[in-house]
Short mmCIF file of C-alpha atoms in Angstrom, two decimals:
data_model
loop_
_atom_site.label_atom_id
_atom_site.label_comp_id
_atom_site.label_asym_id
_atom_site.label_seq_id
_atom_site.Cartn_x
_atom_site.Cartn_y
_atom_site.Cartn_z
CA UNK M 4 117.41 95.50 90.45
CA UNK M 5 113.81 95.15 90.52
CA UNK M 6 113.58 91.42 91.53
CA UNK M 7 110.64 90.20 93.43
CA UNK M 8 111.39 86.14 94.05
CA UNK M 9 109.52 83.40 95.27
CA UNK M 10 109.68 79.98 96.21
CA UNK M 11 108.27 77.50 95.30
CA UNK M 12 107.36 77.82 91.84
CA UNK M 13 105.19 75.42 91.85
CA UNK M 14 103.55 73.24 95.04
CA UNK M 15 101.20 70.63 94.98
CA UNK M 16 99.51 69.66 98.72
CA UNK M 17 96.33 68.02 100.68
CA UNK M 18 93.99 69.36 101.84
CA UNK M 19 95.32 67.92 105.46
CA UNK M 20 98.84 69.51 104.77
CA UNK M 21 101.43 73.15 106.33
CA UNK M 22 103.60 73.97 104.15
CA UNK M 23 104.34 77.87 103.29
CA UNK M 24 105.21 79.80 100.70
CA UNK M 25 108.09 82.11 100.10
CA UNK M 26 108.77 85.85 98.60
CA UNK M 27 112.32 87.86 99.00
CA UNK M 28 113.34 91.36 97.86
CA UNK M 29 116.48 93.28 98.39
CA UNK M 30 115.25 96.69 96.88
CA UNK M 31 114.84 98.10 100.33
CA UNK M 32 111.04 98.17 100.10
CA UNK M 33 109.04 98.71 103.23
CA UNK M 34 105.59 97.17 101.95
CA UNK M 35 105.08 93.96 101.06
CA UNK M 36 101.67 92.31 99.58
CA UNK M 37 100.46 88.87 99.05
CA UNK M 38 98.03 88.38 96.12
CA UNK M 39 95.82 85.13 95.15
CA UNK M 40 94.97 85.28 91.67
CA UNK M 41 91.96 82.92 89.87
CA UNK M 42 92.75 81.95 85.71
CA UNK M 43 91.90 84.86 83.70
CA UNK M 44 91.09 86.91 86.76
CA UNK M 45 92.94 89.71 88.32
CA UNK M 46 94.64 89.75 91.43
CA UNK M 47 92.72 90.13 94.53
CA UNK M 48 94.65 91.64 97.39
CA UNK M 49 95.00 88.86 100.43
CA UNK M 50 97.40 90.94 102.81
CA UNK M 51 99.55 93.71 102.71
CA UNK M 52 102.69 94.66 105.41
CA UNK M 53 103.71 98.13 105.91
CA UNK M 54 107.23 98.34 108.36
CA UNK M 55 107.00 94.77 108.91
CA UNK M 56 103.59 95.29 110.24
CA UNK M 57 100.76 93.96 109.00
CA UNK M 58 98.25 96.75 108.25
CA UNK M 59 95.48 95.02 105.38
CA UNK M 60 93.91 91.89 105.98
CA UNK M 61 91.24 91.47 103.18
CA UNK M 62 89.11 89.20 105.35
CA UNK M 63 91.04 86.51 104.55
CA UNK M 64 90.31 82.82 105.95
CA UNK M 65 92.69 81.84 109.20
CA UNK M 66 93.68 78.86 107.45
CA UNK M 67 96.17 81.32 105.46
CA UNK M 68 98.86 83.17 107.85
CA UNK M 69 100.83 85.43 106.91
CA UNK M 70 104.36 86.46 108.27
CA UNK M 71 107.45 89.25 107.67
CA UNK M 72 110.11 87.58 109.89
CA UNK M 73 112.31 90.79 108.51
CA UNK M 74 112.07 93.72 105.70
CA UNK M 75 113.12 91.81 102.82
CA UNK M 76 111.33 88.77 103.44
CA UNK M 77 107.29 87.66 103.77
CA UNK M 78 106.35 84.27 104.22
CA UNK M 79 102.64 83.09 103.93
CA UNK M 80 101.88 80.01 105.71
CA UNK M 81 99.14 77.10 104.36
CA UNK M 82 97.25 74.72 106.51
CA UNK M 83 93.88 72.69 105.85
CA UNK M 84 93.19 74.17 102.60
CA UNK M 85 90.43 73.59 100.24
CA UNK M 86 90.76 72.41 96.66
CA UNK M 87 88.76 76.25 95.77
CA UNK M 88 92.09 77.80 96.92
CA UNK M 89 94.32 76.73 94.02
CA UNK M 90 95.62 79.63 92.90
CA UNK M 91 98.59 81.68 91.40
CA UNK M 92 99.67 83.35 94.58
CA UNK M 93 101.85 86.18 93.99
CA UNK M 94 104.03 88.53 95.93
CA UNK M 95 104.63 92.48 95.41
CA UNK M 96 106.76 94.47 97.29
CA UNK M 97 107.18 98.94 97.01
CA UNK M 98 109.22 101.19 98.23
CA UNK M 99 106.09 102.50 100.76
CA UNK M 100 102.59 102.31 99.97
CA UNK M 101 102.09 105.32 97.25
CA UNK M 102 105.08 103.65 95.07
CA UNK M 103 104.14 101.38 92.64
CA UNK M 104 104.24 97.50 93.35
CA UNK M 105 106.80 94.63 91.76
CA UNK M 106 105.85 91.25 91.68
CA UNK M 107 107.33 87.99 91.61
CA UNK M 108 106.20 85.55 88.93
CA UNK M 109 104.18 83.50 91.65
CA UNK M 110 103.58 80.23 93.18
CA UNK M 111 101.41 78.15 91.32
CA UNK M 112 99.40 76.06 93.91
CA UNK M 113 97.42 73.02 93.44
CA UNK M 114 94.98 71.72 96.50
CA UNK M 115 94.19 68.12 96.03
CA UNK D 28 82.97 102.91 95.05
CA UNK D 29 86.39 102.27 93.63
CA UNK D 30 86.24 100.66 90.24
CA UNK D 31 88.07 99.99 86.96
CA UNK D 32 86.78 98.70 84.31
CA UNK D 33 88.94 97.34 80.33
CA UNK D 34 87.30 95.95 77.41
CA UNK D 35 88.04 91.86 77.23
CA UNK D 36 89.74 91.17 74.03
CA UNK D 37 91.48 92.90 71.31
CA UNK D 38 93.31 91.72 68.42
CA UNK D 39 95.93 93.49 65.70
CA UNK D 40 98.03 92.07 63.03
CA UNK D 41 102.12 92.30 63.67
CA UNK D 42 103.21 95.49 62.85
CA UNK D 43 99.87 97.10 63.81
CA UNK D 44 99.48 99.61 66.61
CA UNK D 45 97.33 97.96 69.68
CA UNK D 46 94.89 100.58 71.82
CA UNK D 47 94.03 99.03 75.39
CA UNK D 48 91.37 101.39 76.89
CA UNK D 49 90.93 101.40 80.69
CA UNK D 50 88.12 103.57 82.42
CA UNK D 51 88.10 104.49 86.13
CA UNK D 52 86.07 105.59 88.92
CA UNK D 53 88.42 107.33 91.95
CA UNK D 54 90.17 110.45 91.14
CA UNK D 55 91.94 110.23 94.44
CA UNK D 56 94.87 107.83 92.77
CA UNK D 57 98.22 110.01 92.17
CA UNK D 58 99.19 107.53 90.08
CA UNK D 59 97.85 104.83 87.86
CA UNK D 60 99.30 101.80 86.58
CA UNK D 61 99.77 99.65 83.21
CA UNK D 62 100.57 96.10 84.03
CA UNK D 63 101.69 92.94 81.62
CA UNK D 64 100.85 89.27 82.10
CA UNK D 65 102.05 86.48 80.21
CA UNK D 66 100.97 82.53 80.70
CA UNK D 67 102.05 81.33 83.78
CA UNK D 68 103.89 84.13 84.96
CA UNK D 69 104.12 87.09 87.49
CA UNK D 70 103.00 91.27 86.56
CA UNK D 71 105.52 93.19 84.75
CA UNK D 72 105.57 96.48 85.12
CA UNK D 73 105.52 98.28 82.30
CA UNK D 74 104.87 102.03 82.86
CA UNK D 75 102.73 104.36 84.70
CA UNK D 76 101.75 107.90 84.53
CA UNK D 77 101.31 110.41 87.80
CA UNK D 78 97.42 111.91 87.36
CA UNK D 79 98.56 115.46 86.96
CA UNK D 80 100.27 114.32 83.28
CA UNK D 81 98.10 113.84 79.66
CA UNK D 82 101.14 111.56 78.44
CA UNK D 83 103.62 109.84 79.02
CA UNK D 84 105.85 108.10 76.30
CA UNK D 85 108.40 104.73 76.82
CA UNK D 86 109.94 103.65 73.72
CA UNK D 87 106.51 101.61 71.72
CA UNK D 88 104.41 102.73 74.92
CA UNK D 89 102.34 105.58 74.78
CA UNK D 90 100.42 106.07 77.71
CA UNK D 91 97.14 108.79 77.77
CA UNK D 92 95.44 110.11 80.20
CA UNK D 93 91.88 112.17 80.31
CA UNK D 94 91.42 112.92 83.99
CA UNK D 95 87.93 114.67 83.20
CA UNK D 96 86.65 111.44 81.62
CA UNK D 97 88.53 109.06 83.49
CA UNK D 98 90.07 107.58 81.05
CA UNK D 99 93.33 105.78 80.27
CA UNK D 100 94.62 104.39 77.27
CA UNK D 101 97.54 102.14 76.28
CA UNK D 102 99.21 102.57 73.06
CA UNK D 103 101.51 99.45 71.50
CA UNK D 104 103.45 100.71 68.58
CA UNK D 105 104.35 98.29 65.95
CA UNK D 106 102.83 95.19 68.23
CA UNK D 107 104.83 92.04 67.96
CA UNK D 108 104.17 88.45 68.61
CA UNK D 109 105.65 88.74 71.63
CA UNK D 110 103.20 91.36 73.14
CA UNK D 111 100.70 88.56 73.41
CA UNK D 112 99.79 88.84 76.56
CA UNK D 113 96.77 90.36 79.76
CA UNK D 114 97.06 93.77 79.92
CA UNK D 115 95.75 95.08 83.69
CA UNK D 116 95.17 99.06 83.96
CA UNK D 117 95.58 99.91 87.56
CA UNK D 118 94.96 102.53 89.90
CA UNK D 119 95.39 103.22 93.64
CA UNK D 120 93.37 105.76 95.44
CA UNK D 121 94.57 107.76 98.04
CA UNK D 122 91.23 107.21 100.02
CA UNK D 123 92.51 104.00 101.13
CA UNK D 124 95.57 105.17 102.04
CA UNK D 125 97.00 103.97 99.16
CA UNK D 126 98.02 100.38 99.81
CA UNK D 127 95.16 98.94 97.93
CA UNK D 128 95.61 98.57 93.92
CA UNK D 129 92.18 97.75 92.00
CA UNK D 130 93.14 96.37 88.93
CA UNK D 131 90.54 96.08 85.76
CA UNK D 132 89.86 92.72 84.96
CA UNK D 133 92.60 92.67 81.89
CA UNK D 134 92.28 93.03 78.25
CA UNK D 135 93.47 89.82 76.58
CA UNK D 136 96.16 91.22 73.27
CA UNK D 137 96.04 88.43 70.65
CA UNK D 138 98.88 89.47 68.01
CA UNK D 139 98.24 87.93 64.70
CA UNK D 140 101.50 86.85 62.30
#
């Protein structure tokens, strides 16, 4: 099983809004990455969690927070976004950092 | 600096073999990485080759790597339809402890019926 899942697959919110995004995997990998990634761009690294601890932040704005209540799960929490941050944002998890990365198929967000 | 750089566009005819070039800059990366990306969806996987190897071969994938050149190369045999889709090479150097990927910026396959 090489399932990286995410929830929700699609979110629409203001610009005034929280709301937080989900990823899960039960592969028993230790690192865990969040991704934002622009049409017809690639993905741009946003955070990456290594033992549940959070060891890359690519200078990325407070109004994004990221979170790994446990192993298997990261969370990445929205508030007071800007329309310029609709995004796919997607999730990758590996077994440690020199392993190479699954994704989920991403949350598709939309900043109004 | 680290870098990786694919040609934009390519497109075969079905039944045609597809070559996705990828050219990179840090030698440190054990490892480096083929990705697929279709409309609206995640990366898939789809094969990867440790540095110390000049091939690697998965069913249609052929995978070749020049380590004096820096330069990796994607193979498709007999593209279908369905291999419409970004292609991201990938690597991962070492020199940043390995938790950062830099992906190219993705070679668009258009497969022609």
């Amino acid at each position: 099983d090489t399932e990286v899942t995410q929830t929700p697959k699609h979110l629409v919110m203001g610009m005034t809004n929280k709301k937080s995004l989900k990823c899960e995997q039960h592969m028993g990998h230790r690192a865990m990455y969040w991704y934002k990634q622009k049409a017809k761009k690639p993905p741009e690294l946003m955070f990456v969690y290594s033992y549940e601890k959070l060891s890359i932040n690519e200078s990325v704005p407070s109004r994004f927070s990221p979170e790994c209540p446990n192993s298997s799960l990261l969370n990445l929490h929205l508030h007071a976004l800007q329309p310029e941050d609709s995004a796919l944002y997607l999730c990758a998890s590996s077994q440690d950092q020199t392993y190479e990365q699954y994704f989920g198929p991403g949350t598709r967000l939309t900043v109004t | 600096g680290e870098d990786v750089e694919q040609s934009l566009f390519l497109s075969v005819r079905e039944g045609d073999s597809s070559v996705i070039n990828c050219t990179y800059t840090d030698s440190s990366s054990t490892y480096l990485y083929w990705y697929k990306q279709e409309p609206g969806a995640g990366l898939q996987l789809l094969t990867y080759i440790f540095s110390n190897m000049d091939m690697k071969q998965d069913q249609r994938l052929t995978v070749l790597l020049n380590k004096k050149d820096k330069h990796l190369s994607l193979r498709i045999a007999d593209t279908q339809t369905g291999d419409s889709a970004i292609y991201f090479c990938a690597e991962r150097p070492q020199n940043t402890g390995g938790f950062k990927t830099i992906f190219g910026a993705g070679t668009r396959l258009f497969v022609k019926a």
